[in-house]
């Protein structure tokens, strides 16, 4: 193996394992991020549930348009 290969490997090892507790700090930060994400999702669900209870049941009325939309012509350009 070449000297360049060993230098790259050495730098990577120093970056990953050189500092005491770097990997555990990274994993702890990741766990905190996941917990806050889950907390945000649960809070969003609670807000949505509260809003639906405040409004109650709603009905949606359908109105037919008074104008009939023109249809797209057939292949030869005439409407059917």
N, CA and C of each residue as an Amber inpcrd file, in Angstrom:
protein
   240
   0.8440000  -1.1640000   0.0000000   0.0000000   0.0000000   0.0000000
   0.8990000   1.2390000   0.0000000   0.3910000   2.2800000  -0.6250000
   1.2140000   3.4780000  -0.7780000   1.1610000   4.3490000   0.4810000
   2.0740000   5.2710000   0.5430000   2.1610000   6.1850000   1.6710000
   0.9140000   7.0840000   1.7290000   0.4080000   7.4890000   0.5780000
  -0.7860000   8.3360000   0.5180000  -1.9910000   7.6120000   1.1280000
  -2.1170000   6.3340000   0.8300000  -3.2030000   5.5330000   1.3790000
  -3.1410000   5.5360000   2.9010000  -1.9790000   5.2990000   3.4600000
  -1.8380000   5.2470000   4.9150000  -2.0630000   6.6160000   5.5530000
  -1.6980000   7.6750000   4.8730000  -1.9460000   9.0200000   5.4050000
  -3.4500000   9.3160000   5.4650000  -4.1640000   8.9340000   4.4230000
  -5.6100000   9.1350000   4.4040000  -6.2740000   8.3270000   5.5130000
  -5.8600000   7.0850000   5.6670000  -6.4170000   6.2330000   6.7280000
  -6.1180000   6.8470000   8.0990000  -4.8910000   7.3110000   8.2940000
  -4.5220000   7.9210000   9.5720000  -5.3410000   9.1580000   9.8880000
  -5.5670000  10.0090000   8.9000000  -6.3740000  11.2180000   9.1060000
  -7.8110000  10.8500000   9.4640000  -8.3600000   9.8680000   8.7840000
  -9.7220000   9.4370000   9.0850000  -9.8420000   8.8880000  10.4990000
  -8.8560000   8.0920000  10.9010000  -8.8720000   7.5360000  12.2570000
  -8.7850000   8.6580000  13.2860000  -7.9260000   9.6360000  13.0430000
  -7.8120000  10.7550000  13.9770000  -9.1000000  11.5640000  14.0590000
  -9.7400000  11.7700000  12.9250000 -10.9840000  12.5310000  12.9210000
 -12.1020000  11.7900000  13.6540000 -12.1840000  10.4990000  13.4260000
 -13.2710000   9.7270000  14.0270000 -13.0340000   9.4260000  15.5020000
 -11.8170000   9.0270000  15.8350000 -11.5550000   8.5320000  17.1810000
 -10.5950000   9.4120000  17.9830000 -10.1150000  10.4780000  17.3900000
  -9.1180000  11.3080000  18.0530000  -9.6410000  12.0250000  19.2810000
 -10.8120000  12.5950000  19.1710000 -11.3780000  13.2990000  20.3130000
 -12.0960000  12.3430000  21.2340000 -11.9890000  12.6040000  22.5270000
 -12.6070000  11.7140000  23.5010000 -14.1170000  11.9380000  23.4930000
 -14.8850000  10.9390000  23.1550000 -16.3390000  11.0090000  23.2090000
 -16.9950000  11.6860000  22.0250000 -16.3020000  11.8750000  20.9270000
 -16.9280000  12.5540000  19.7790000 -18.0970000  11.7480000  19.2250000
 -17.8940000  10.4520000  19.0780000 -18.9540000   9.6280000  18.4990000
 -20.1580000   9.5860000  19.4390000 -19.8970000   9.4610000  20.7450000
 -21.0290000   9.4390000  21.6830000 -21.7520000  10.7850000  21.6870000
 -21.0130000  11.8920000  21.5220000 -21.6520000  13.2100000  21.4300000
 -22.5260000  13.3030000  20.1880000 -22.0260000  12.7890000  19.0840000
 -22.8010000  12.8190000  17.8390000 -24.0670000  11.9810000  17.9790000
 -23.9400000  10.7950000  18.5790000 -25.1110000   9.9310000  18.7520000
 -26.1040000  10.5640000  19.7330000 -25.5990000  11.2370000  20.7760000
 -26.4950000  11.9190000  21.7140000 -27.2500000  13.0510000  21.0440000
 -26.5530000  13.8060000  20.2020000 -27.2140000  14.8840000  19.4680000
 -28.2690000  14.3360000  18.5200000 -27.9730000  13.1980000  17.9100000
 -28.9390000  12.5790000  16.9930000 -30.1760000  12.1210000  17.7700000
 -29.9650000  11.5510000  18.9560000 -31.0960000  11.1020000  19.7740000
 -31.9520000  12.2910000  20.2040000 -31.3180000  13.4040000  20.5600000
 -32.0730000  14.5980000  20.9350000 -32.9050000  15.1040000  19.7640000
 -32.3200000  15.0620000  18.5800000 -33.0510000  15.4960000  17.3950000
 -34.2590000  14.6280000  17.1140000 -34.0930000  13.3250000  17.2670000
 -35.2140000  12.4070000  17.0270000 -36.3130000  12.6330000  18.0570000
 -35.9200000  12.8260000  19.3270000 -36.9150000  13.0650000  20.3740000
 -37.6920000  14.3520000  20.1160000 -36.9880000  15.4070000  19.7260000
 -37.6940000  16.6710000  19.4780000 -38.5930000  16.5600000  18.2490000
 -38.1890000  15.7770000  17.2520000 -39.0220000  15.5600000  16.0690000
 -40.3090000  14.8360000  16.4590000 -40.1860000  13.7850000  17.2690000
 -41.3660000  13.0370000  17.7050000 -42.2750000  13.9190000  18.5580000
 -41.6690000  14.7550000  19.4140000 -42.4570000  15.6530000  20.2500000
 -43.2230000  16.6430000  19.3840000 -42.5710000  17.1610000  18.3630000
 -43.2340000  18.0790000  17.4430000 -44.3960000  17.4290000  16.7200000
 -44.2290000  16.1700000  16.3180000 -45.3190000  15.4690000  15.6450000
 -46.5000000  15.2610000  16.5790000 -46.2250000  14.8870000  17.8350000
 -47.3180000  14.6400000  18.7730000 -48.0320000  15.9510000  19.1090000
 -47.2890000  17.0580000  19.2230000 -47.9200000  18.3470000  19.4870000
 -48.7880000  18.7690000  18.3080000 -48.3310000  18.4920000  17.1140000
 -49.1090000  18.8370000  15.9240000 -50.4130000  18.0530000  15.8980000
 -50.3620000  16.7670000  16.2740000 -51.5740000  15.9540000  16.3250000
 -52.5440000  16.4890000  17.3740000 -52.0070000  16.9220000  18.5400000
 -52.8660000  17.4570000  19.5910000 -53.5500000  18.7470000  19.1300000
 -52.8280000  19.5890000  18.4340000 -53.4060000  20.8400000  17.9340000
 -54.4930000  20.5380000  16.9110000 -54.2290000  19.5940000  16.0170000
 -55.2190000  19.2400000  14.9960000 -56.4680000  18.6490000  15.6420000
 -56.2960000  17.8050000  16.6700000 -57.4510000  17.2310000  17.3590000
 -58.2470000  18.3280000  18.0600000 -57.5620000  19.2610000  18.6840000
 -58.2440000  20.3600000  19.3690000 -59.0260000  21.2320000  18.4130000
 -58.4620000  21.4860000  17.2460000 -59.1530000  22.3250000  16.2600000
 -60.3960000  21.6310000  15.7390000 -60.3180000  20.3190000  15.5240000
 -61.4820000  19.6100000  15.0030000 -62.5840000  19.5350000  16.0480000
 -62.2210000  19.4940000  17.3320000 -63.2370000  19.4650000  18.3820000
 -63.8910000  20.8310000  18.5470000 -63.1350000  21.9080000  18.3270000
 -63.6820000  23.2520000  18.4580000 -64.6880000  23.5430000  17.3530000
 -64.4040000  23.1050000  16.1640000 -65.2680000  23.4070000  15.0190000
 -66.5140000  22.5400000  14.9940000 -66.3880000  21.3120000  15.4150000
 -67.5100000  20.3890000  15.3160000 -67.6190000  19.8570000  13.9030000
 -68.7120000  19.1660000  13.6460000 -68.9120000  18.5830000  12.3220000
 -69.3310000  19.6730000  11.3440000 -68.7920000  19.6050000  10.1590000
 -69.1440000  20.5590000   9.1250000 -69.6270000  19.8070000   7.9020000
 -70.6120000  20.4010000   7.2430000 -71.0750000  19.8050000   5.9970000
 -70.6040000  20.6750000   4.8480000 -70.3620000  20.0500000   3.7500000
 -69.9290000  20.7520000   2.5530000 -71.0430000  20.6360000   1.5290000
 -71.5340000  21.7850000   1.0840000 -72.6100000  21.7890000   0.1070000
 -72.0190000  21.8650000  -1.2930000 -72.6180000  21.1440000  -2.1900000
 -72.1600000  21.1440000  -3.5770000 -73.1440000  21.9600000  -4.4030000
 -72.6050000  22.9230000  -5.1340000 -73.4400000  23.7210000  -6.0340000
 -73.0510000  23.3770000  -7.4590000 -74.0350000  23.1610000  -8.2550000
 -73.7750000  22.9200000  -9.6710000 -73.5510000  24.2590000 -10.3490000
 -72.6020000  24.3350000 -11.2390000 -72.3480000  25.5630000 -11.9820000
 -73.5170000  25.8300000 -12.9210000 -74.0000000  27.0740000 -12.9780000
 -75.1150000  27.3670000 -13.8770000 -74.6940000  27.2720000 -15.3400000
 -73.4130000  27.5390000 -15.6300000 -72.9510000  27.4460000 -17.0020000
 -72.3670000  26.0610000 -17.2460000 -72.6510000  25.5470000 -18.4130000
 -72.0760000  24.2760000 -18.8010000 -70.7840000  24.5750000 -19.5150000
 -69.7490000  23.9540000 -19.0980000 -68.4560000  24.1960000 -19.7320000
 -68.4350000  23.5330000 -21.1100000 -67.8610000  24.2040000 -22.0800000
 -67.7840000  23.5830000 -23.4120000 -66.8670000  22.3620000 -23.3630000
 -67.2450000  21.3890000 -24.1270000 -66.4330000  20.1770000 -24.1680000
 -65.3120000  20.3340000 -25.1730000 -64.3120000  19.5480000 -25.0130000
 -63.1880000  19.5580000 -25.9430000 -63.6330000  18.8650000 -27.2190000
 -63.2640000  19.4310000 -28.3220000 -63.6920000  18.8840000 -29.6170000
 -63.1260000  17.4880000 -29.8810000 -63.7050000  16.8360000 -30.8400000
 -63.2100000  15.5160000 -31.1830000 -61.9340000  15.6410000 -32.0000000
 -61.4480000  14.5590000 -32.4970000 -60.1940000  14.5280000 -33.2190000
 -60.2430000  15.4200000 -34.4600000 -61.3700000  15.4490000 -35.1730000
 -61.4450000  16.2360000 -36.3970000 -61.8070000  17.7030000 -36.1260000
 -61.9520000  18.1110000 -34.8810000 -62.1890000  19.5030000 -34.5610000
 -63.6360000  19.8630000 -34.3000000 -64.5500000  18.9740000 -34.6450000
 -65.9660000  19.2310000 -34.3880000 -66.3380000  18.6940000 -33.0240000
 -67.2540000  19.4120000 -32.4060000 -67.7260000  18.9280000 -31.1090000
 -68.8060000  17.8930000 -31.3380000 -68.8340000  16.9390000 -30.4410000
 -69.8440000  15.8890000 -30.5970000 -71.0660000  16.1560000 -29.7700000
